[in-house]
Amino acid sequence: MVTIERIGEHVGEEAEIRGWLYNMRSSGALRFLLVRDGTGVMQAVAVRSDLPAGVFDAAGALTQESSIIVAGLVREDRRAPGGYEMALRRLEVVQLADPYPITPKEHGVEFLMDHRHLWLRSQRQWAIMRVRAEVERALCRYLDDLGYLRMDTPILTPSACEGTTTLFETPYFERRAYLAQSGQLYNEATAAAFGRVYCFGPTFRAEKSKTRRHLTEFWMLEPEAAYLDLDGYMELAEGLVVAVVRQVLERRRRELEILQRDPAALERVQPPFPRITYDEAVERLRARGATIAWGDDFGGDEETVLSREFDRPVFVHRYPARCKAFYMQPDPARPEVVLGADLLAPEGYGEIIGGGQRIHDRELMERRIEETGLPAAEYQWYADLRRYGAVPHSGFGIGIERTVTWILGLEHVRETIPFPRLINRLYP
RNA sequence: UCCUCGGUAGCUCAAUGGUAGAGCAUCCGGCUGUUAACCGGAGGGUUGUAGGUUCGAGUCCUACCCGAGGAGCCA
């Protein structure tokens, strides 16, 4: 069996493709079957005079998305989409599909989301998912090559990783458990065991956010490293993002074309990324007319404005402590700000990475847990890490869907995950 | 939770308070190089739900349901 992705290697040969009918056009004694097999789309040409009558009629009776096995001579042809086509010789109908709901015309978001299980078969979704997979592969490869060890962290957790945000709750025998919103705290433990680690998995947020950049279930990759400071973290994140974009440019050109994403915007993603302080970001926002007080966190609008000022991703570092989580290391030179940094993607996309240096001082950590009102008993193990060989360490989380949305220039994160979970969307 | 917009054929959308329509999909027919093919014909409707105003409501009013975009929220 041959895949359409590699059909160019079989010109002049008889080949068999197992797949589905994507679309069909006919012209009297000719029928053009657009066949997809998951790796690509290719047309098979059925000519009445070259085929037994039964085969030609069977081709004519096919419905969109019927599963079929086609075989015939592969040849190059300028007129064929993709440049190659098959002269149909043999056709096997595996299943004749019912009338297919997603017709080759426009559809609304709600209808497509209700048919997400079928929508994934369309060219656009095919291209997006192939890039998503490439992004995930590139992320893991980059960290693996640097000696980072993948450590999978739990999804069922006893309490909030950080008491402030809303968690999904689920029964857990006679108790309650919560779906993880980050693997970071656990990775601070594994980083002390293995030096450099990362986790990669789904995370859950029960916030009732209703915007183009939020999902209730999304995937995040979170590196964490011992003896890494804020500057080291930014250097790591920068190298990671550059490598991911380069790998997509190298291996997923065809997909970028299908999505009409201009590669020039991605080719500009070169080091070094600008690094500006929160203070400077506030000044820039005010120069653009924003009314923002020092100490306020940035909303989506502020991120959009900032990210449009640069032609590549930009780090904003040293946020006011009150904007950030309890475990963030205060800047020794300015205790009112913390050694944290977010990476904002350009073209208005905003935050794709958040992270920073963690508190390693035992007394400070215990004080911060108390101030934040977290249950000390449940954070005992986390505080313990500051008792047994504490070292300065840093880490960050990169959101997969937001990253793919930016790389592909999409409007909404919901198309970058096979089955998006949104506030009003749990089916299919 | 709030603001804005929307809900009419399987889908995408039209319809001045006065006979509910088109394109696509489906079915039938035509076409030997189609590119979301094209051409001809046919079938297809509880206008989101419940009330109200009116001689008459898809259209106006009220409530509710659902969706989209945004705000808030958001390592």
Coordinates of N, CA and C in Angstrom, one line a residue, chain A residues 163-326:
Chain A
G163 N -4.5 28.2 45.1 CA -5.8 28.5 45.5 C -6.7 29.5 44.9
T164 N -6.2 30.4 44.0 CA -7.0 31.5 43.5 C -7.9 31.1 42.4
T165 N -7.6 30.2 41.5 CA -8.4 30.1 40.3 C -9.4 28.9 40.5
T166 N -10.4 28.9 39.6 CA -11.4 27.9 39.7 C -11.0 26.6 39.1
L167 N -11.3 25.5 39.9 CA -10.8 24.2 39.5 C -12.0 23.3 39.2
F168 N -11.9 22.4 38.3 CA -12.9 21.3 38.2 C -12.8 20.4 39.3
E169 N -13.9 20.1 39.9 CA -14.0 19.2 41.1 C -14.6 17.8 40.6
T170 N -14.0 16.8 41.2 CA -14.6 15.5 40.9 C -14.6 14.6 42.1
P171 N -15.6 13.7 42.3 CA -15.6 12.8 43.4 C -14.3 11.9 43.4
Y172 N -13.8 11.6 44.5 CA -12.6 10.7 44.6 C -12.8 9.8 45.8
F173 N -13.5 8.7 45.6 CA -14.0 7.9 46.7 C -14.7 8.7 47.7
E174 N -14.2 8.7 49.0 CA -14.9 9.5 50.0 C -14.5 10.9 50.1
R175 N -13.6 11.3 49.1 CA -13.1 12.7 49.2 C -13.4 13.4 47.9
R176 N -12.8 14.6 47.7 CA -12.9 15.3 46.5 C -11.5 15.5 45.9
A177 N -11.5 15.4 44.6 CA -10.2 15.7 43.9 C -10.4 16.8 42.9
Y178 N -9.4 17.4 42.4 CA -9.5 18.5 41.5 C -8.6 18.2 40.2
L179 N -9.1 18.6 39.1 CA -8.3 18.4 37.9 C -7.1 19.4 37.8
A180 N -6.0 18.9 37.5 CA -4.8 19.8 37.6 C -4.9 21.0 36.6
Q181 N -4.4 22.1 37.1 CA -4.3 23.3 36.2 C -2.9 23.6 35.8
S182 N -2.0 22.8 36.4 CA -0.5 22.9 36.1 C 0.2 21.7 36.7
G183 N 1.3 21.4 36.1 CA 2.2 20.3 36.7 C 3.4 20.9 37.4
Q184 N 3.4 22.2 37.4 CA 4.6 22.9 37.9 C 5.1 22.6 39.3
L185 N 4.1 22.6 40.3 CA 4.6 22.3 41.6 C 5.2 20.9 41.7
Y186 N 4.6 20.0 41.1 CA 5.2 18.6 41.1 C 6.6 18.6 40.4
N187 N 6.7 19.4 39.3 CA 7.9 19.4 38.6 C 9.0 20.1 39.4
E188 N 8.7 21.0 40.3 CA 9.7 21.5 41.2 C 10.3 20.4 42.0
A189 N 9.5 19.4 42.4 CA 10.1 18.2 43.1 C 10.9 17.4 42.2
T190 N 10.4 17.1 41.0 CA 11.2 16.2 40.1 C 12.4 16.9 39.6
A191 N 12.4 18.3 39.5 CA 13.6 19.0 39.0 C 14.7 18.8 40.1
A192 N 14.3 18.7 41.3 CA 15.3 18.5 42.4 C 15.9 17.1 42.4
A193 N 15.1 16.2 41.7 CA 15.5 14.8 41.6 C 16.3 14.5 40.4
F194 N 15.9 15.2 39.3 CA 16.5 14.9 38.0 C 17.2 16.1 37.3
G195 N 17.2 17.2 37.9 CA 17.9 18.4 37.4 C 17.1 19.2 36.4
R196 N 16.9 18.6 35.2 CA 16.1 19.3 34.2 C 15.0 18.4 33.8
V197 N 13.7 18.9 33.9 CA 12.6 18.1 33.6 C 11.5 18.9 32.8
Y198 N 10.6 18.2 32.2 CA 9.4 18.9 31.7 C 8.3 18.0 31.7
C199 N 7.1 18.5 31.8 CA 5.9 17.7 31.7 C 5.1 18.2 30.6
F200 N 4.3 17.4 30.0 CA 3.4 17.7 28.9 C 2.1 17.0 29.0
G201 N 1.1 17.7 29.1 CA -0.2 17.1 29.2 C -1.4 18.1 29.3
P202 N -2.6 17.6 29.5 CA -3.7 18.5 29.5 C -3.8 19.2 30.9
T203 N -4.3 20.4 30.8 CA -4.6 21.1 32.1 C -6.0 21.7 32.0
F204 N -6.6 22.0 33.1 CA -8.0 22.3 33.2 C -8.3 23.5 34.0
R205 N -9.1 24.4 33.4 CA -9.4 25.6 34.1 C -10.9 25.8 34.0
A206 N -11.6 26.0 35.2 CA -13.0 26.1 35.2 C -13.5 27.5 35.1
E207 N -12.7 28.4 34.6 CA -13.1 29.8 34.5 C -14.1 29.9 33.4
K208 N -15.0 30.9 33.6 CA -16.1 31.1 32.6 C -15.6 32.1 31.6
S209 N -14.4 31.9 31.1 CA -13.9 32.8 30.1 C -14.5 32.4 28.7
K210 N -14.9 33.5 28.0 CA -15.6 33.3 26.7 C -14.8 34.2 25.7
T211 N -13.6 33.8 25.4 CA -12.9 34.6 24.4 C -12.2 33.7 23.5
R212 N -11.5 34.3 22.4 CA -10.9 33.5 21.4 C -9.6 32.8 21.9
R213 N -9.1 33.2 23.1 CA -7.9 32.6 23.5 C -8.0 31.6 24.7
H214 N -9.2 31.3 25.0 CA -9.4 30.4 26.2 C -10.1 29.1 25.9
L215 N -9.6 28.0 26.5 CA -10.3 26.7 26.5 C -10.4 26.3 27.9
T216 N -11.3 25.4 28.2 CA -11.4 24.9 29.6 C -10.4 23.7 29.8
E217 N -10.1 23.0 28.7 CA -9.1 22.0 28.7 C -8.1 22.3 27.6
F218 N -6.8 22.5 28.0 CA -5.8 22.8 27.0 C -4.5 22.1 27.4
W219 N -3.6 22.0 26.4 CA -2.3 21.3 26.6 C -1.2 22.3 26.9
M220 N -0.4 21.9 27.8 CA 0.7 22.8 28.2 C 2.0 22.0 28.4
L221 N 3.1 22.5 27.9 CA 4.4 21.9 28.2 C 5.1 22.8 29.2
E222 N 5.6 22.2 30.2 CA 6.2 22.9 31.3 C 7.6 22.4 31.7
P223 N 8.6 23.1 31.2 CA 10.0 22.8 31.7 C 10.2 23.4 33.0
E224 N 11.1 22.7 33.8 CA 11.5 23.2 35.1 C 12.9 22.8 35.3
A225 N 13.8 23.7 35.8 CA 15.2 23.3 35.9 C 15.8 23.9 37.1
A226 N 16.6 23.0 37.8 CA 17.4 23.5 39.0 C 18.5 24.4 38.6
Y227 N 18.9 25.3 39.4 CA 20.0 26.2 39.1 C 19.8 27.0 37.9
L228 N 18.6 27.3 37.6 CA 18.3 28.2 36.4 C 17.7 29.5 37.0
D229 N 18.2 30.6 36.5 CA 17.7 31.9 37.0 C 16.8 32.5 35.9
L230 N 16.3 33.7 36.2 CA 15.3 34.4 35.2 C 15.9 34.5 33.8
D231 N 17.2 35.0 33.8 CA 17.8 35.2 32.4 C 17.9 33.8 31.7
G232 N 18.3 32.8 32.5 CA 18.4 31.5 31.9 C 17.1 30.9 31.4
Y233 N 16.1 31.2 32.1 CA 14.7 30.8 31.7 C 14.4 31.5 30.3
M234 N 14.6 32.8 30.3 CA 14.3 33.5 29.0 C 15.1 33.0 27.8
E235 N 16.3 32.7 28.1 CA 17.2 32.1 27.1 C 16.7 30.8 26.6
L236 N 16.3 29.9 27.5 CA 15.7 28.6 27.2 C 14.4 28.8 26.4
A237 N 13.5 29.6 26.8 CA 12.2 29.8 26.2 C 12.4 30.4 24.8
E238 N 13.4 31.3 24.6 CA 13.7 31.9 23.3 C 14.1 30.8 22.4
G239 N 15.1 30.0 22.8 CA 15.6 28.9 22.0 C 14.6 27.9 21.6
L240 N 13.7 27.7 22.5 CA 12.6 26.7 22.2 C 11.7 27.2 21.2
V241 N 11.2 28.5 21.3 CA 10.3 29.0 20.4 C 10.9 29.1 19.0
V242 N 12.2 29.6 18.9 CA 12.8 29.7 17.6 C 12.9 28.3 16.9
A243 N 13.3 27.3 17.7 CA 13.4 25.9 17.2 C 12.1 25.4 16.7
V244 N 11.0 25.7 17.4 CA 9.7 25.2 17.0 C 9.3 25.8 15.7
V245 N 9.4 27.1 15.6 CA 9.0 27.8 14.4 C 9.8 27.4 13.2
R246 N 11.2 27.2 13.4 CA 12.0 26.8 12.3 C 11.6 25.4 11.8
Q247 N 11.3 24.5 12.8 CA 10.9 23.1 12.4 C 9.6 23.1 11.6
V248 N 8.6 24.0 12.0 CA 7.4 24.1 11.2 C 7.7 24.6 9.8
L249 N 8.5 25.6 9.7 CA 8.9 26.1 8.4 C 9.6 25.1 7.5
E250 N 10.4 24.2 8.2 CA 11.1 23.2 7.4 C 10.2 22.1 7.0
R251 N 9.3 21.7 7.8 CA 8.6 20.4 7.6 C 7.1 20.5 7.3
R252 N 6.6 21.7 7.4 CA 5.1 21.9 7.2 C 4.8 23.0 6.3
R253 N 5.6 23.2 5.2 CA 5.3 24.2 4.2 C 4.0 24.1 3.5
R254 N 3.7 22.9 3.1 CA 2.4 22.6 2.4 C 1.2 23.0 3.3
E255 N 1.3 22.7 4.6 CA 0.2 23.0 5.5 C 0.1 24.6 5.6
L256 N 1.2 25.3 5.7 CA 1.1 26.7 5.8 C 0.5 27.3 4.5
E257 N 0.8 26.7 3.4 CA 0.2 27.1 2.1 C -1.3 27.0 2.1
I258 N -1.8 25.8 2.6 CA -3.2 25.5 2.6 C -3.9 26.5 3.5
L259 N -3.3 26.9 4.6 CA -3.9 27.8 5.5 C -3.6 29.3 5.2
Q260 N -2.9 29.5 4.0 CA -2.5 30.8 3.5 C -1.8 31.6 4.6
R261 N -0.9 31.0 5.3 CA -0.1 31.7 6.3 C 1.2 32.1 5.6
D262 N 1.5 33.4 5.7 CA 2.7 34.0 5.1 C 3.9 33.5 5.9
P263 N 4.8 32.7 5.3 CA 6.0 32.3 6.0 C 6.9 33.4 6.5
A264 N 6.8 34.6 5.8 CA 7.7 35.7 6.1 C 7.6 36.1 7.6
A265 N 6.3 36.1 8.1 CA 6.1 36.5 9.4 C 6.8 35.6 10.4
L266 N 6.9 34.3 10.0 CA 7.6 33.3 10.9 C 9.1 33.3 10.7
E267 N 9.5 33.7 9.5 CA 11.0 33.7 9.3 C 11.6 34.9 10.1
R268 N 10.8 35.8 10.5 CA 11.4 36.9 11.3 C 11.6 36.5 12.8
V269 N 11.1 35.3 13.1 CA 11.2 34.8 14.5 C 12.6 34.3 14.8
Q270 N 13.5 35.3 15.0 CA 15.0 35.0 15.2 C 15.4 35.6 16.5
P271 N 16.4 35.0 17.2 CA 16.9 35.6 18.4 C 17.8 36.8 18.1
P272 N 17.9 37.8 19.0 CA 17.3 37.7 20.4 C 15.9 38.4 20.3
F273 N 15.0 37.9 21.2 CA 13.7 38.5 21.4 C 13.9 39.7 22.3
P274 N 13.2 40.8 22.0 CA 13.3 41.9 22.9 C 12.9 41.5 24.3
R275 N 13.5 42.1 25.3 CA 13.2 41.9 26.7 C 12.9 43.3 27.3
I276 N 11.6 43.5 27.7 CA 11.3 44.8 28.3 C 10.7 44.5 29.7
T277 N 10.9 45.5 30.6 CA 10.4 45.4 32.0 C 8.9 45.7 32.0
Y278 N 8.2 45.3 33.0 CA 6.8 45.7 33.2 C 6.7 47.2 33.2
D279 N 7.7 47.9 33.9 CA 7.6 49.3 33.9 C 7.6 49.9 32.5
E280 N 8.5 49.4 31.7 CA 8.6 49.9 30.3 C 7.3 49.6 29.5
A281 N 6.8 48.4 29.8 CA 5.5 48.1 29.1 C 4.4 49.0 29.4
V282 N 4.3 49.4 30.7 CA 3.3 50.4 31.2 C 3.5 51.7 30.4
E283 N 4.8 52.1 30.4 CA 5.1 53.4 29.7 C 4.6 53.3 28.2
R284 N 4.9 52.2 27.6 CA 4.6 52.1 26.2 C 3.0 52.1 26.0
L285 N 2.3 51.4 26.9 CA 0.9 51.4 26.8 C 0.3 52.8 27.0
R286 N 0.9 53.6 28.0 CA 0.4 54.9 28.2 C 0.7 55.8 27.0
A287 N 1.8 55.6 26.3 CA 2.1 56.4 25.1 C 1.1 56.1 24.0
R288 N 0.5 54.9 24.1 CA -0.6 54.6 23.1 C -2.0 55.0 23.6
G289 N -2.0 55.7 24.8 CA -3.3 56.2 25.2 C -4.0 55.4 26.3
A290 N -3.4 54.3 26.7 CA -4.0 53.4 27.7 C -4.0 54.0 29.0
T291 N -5.0 53.8 29.8 CA -5.1 54.3 31.2 C -4.8 53.1 32.1
I292 N -3.6 52.9 32.4 CA -3.2 51.8 33.3 C -2.4 52.2 34.4
A293 N -2.7 51.8 35.6 CA -2.0 52.2 36.8 C -0.9 51.2 37.0
W294 N 0.3 51.6 37.6 CA 1.3 50.7 37.9 C 0.8 49.7 38.9
G295 N 1.0 48.5 38.7 CA 0.4 47.5 39.6 C -0.7 46.7 39.0
D296 N -1.4 47.2 38.0 CA -2.4 46.5 37.3 C -1.8 45.4 36.4
D297 N -2.5 44.3 36.3 CA -2.1 43.3 35.4 C -2.6 43.7 34.0
F298 N -2.0 43.1 33.0 CA -2.5 43.4 31.6 C -3.6 42.5 31.2
G299 N -4.6 43.0 30.6 CA -5.7 42.3 30.0 C -5.4 41.9 28.6
G300 N -6.3 41.3 27.9 CA -6.1 40.9 26.6 C -5.8 42.1 25.6
D301 N -6.5 43.2 25.9 CA -6.2 44.4 25.0 C -4.8 44.9 25.2
E302 N -4.3 44.9 26.4 CA -3.0 45.4 26.6 C -1.9 44.5 26.0
E303 N -2.1 43.2 26.1 CA -1.2 42.2 25.5 C -1.2 42.4 24.0
T304 N -2.4 42.6 23.4 CA -2.5 42.8 22.0 C -1.7 44.0 21.5
V305 N -1.9 45.1 22.2 CA -1.2 46.4 21.9 C 0.3 46.2 22.0
L306 N 0.8 45.6 23.1 CA 2.2 45.4 23.2 C 2.8 44.5 22.2
S307 N 2.1 43.4 21.9 CA 2.6 42.4 21.0 C 2.7 42.9 19.5
R308 N 1.9 44.0 19.2 CA 1.9 44.5 17.9 C 3.1 45.5 17.7
E309 N 3.8 45.8 18.8 CA 4.9 46.8 18.7 C 6.2 46.1 18.2
F310 N 6.2 44.8 18.2 CA 7.5 44.1 17.8 C 7.2 43.1 16.7
D311 N 8.2 42.8 15.9 CA 8.0 41.9 14.8 C 8.4 40.5 15.2
R312 N 8.7 40.3 16.4 CA 9.0 38.9 17.0 C 8.5 38.8 18.4
P313 N 8.5 37.7 19.0 CA 7.9 37.6 20.4 C 8.7 38.5 21.3
V314 N 8.1 39.0 22.3 CA 8.7 39.9 23.3 C 8.5 39.4 24.7
F315 N 9.6 39.4 25.5 CA 9.4 39.1 26.9 C 9.1 40.4 27.7
V316 N 8.1 40.2 28.6 CA 7.9 41.3 29.6 C 8.2 40.7 31.0
H317 N 9.2 41.3 31.6 CA 9.6 40.7 32.9 C 9.5 41.7 34.1
R318 N 9.7 41.1 35.3 CA 9.6 41.9 36.5 C 8.2 42.6 36.7
Y319 N 7.2 41.7 36.8 CA 5.8 42.2 37.1 C 5.7 42.5 38.6
P320 N 4.8 43.4 38.9 CA 4.5 43.6 40.3 C 4.1 42.3 41.0
A321 N 4.6 42.1 42.2 CA 4.4 40.9 42.9 C 2.9 40.5 43.0
R322 N 2.1 41.5 43.1 CA 0.6 41.3 43.4 C -0.1 40.7 42.2
C323 N 0.5 40.9 41.0 CA -0.1 40.3 39.7 C 0.2 38.8 39.6
K324 N 1.2 38.4 40.3 CA 1.7 37.0 40.0 C 1.5 36.1 41.2
A325 N 1.8 34.8 40.9 CA 1.5 33.7 41.9 C 2.4 33.8 43.1
F326 N 2.0 33.1 44.2 CA 2.7 33.2 45.5 C 4.1 32.7 45.5

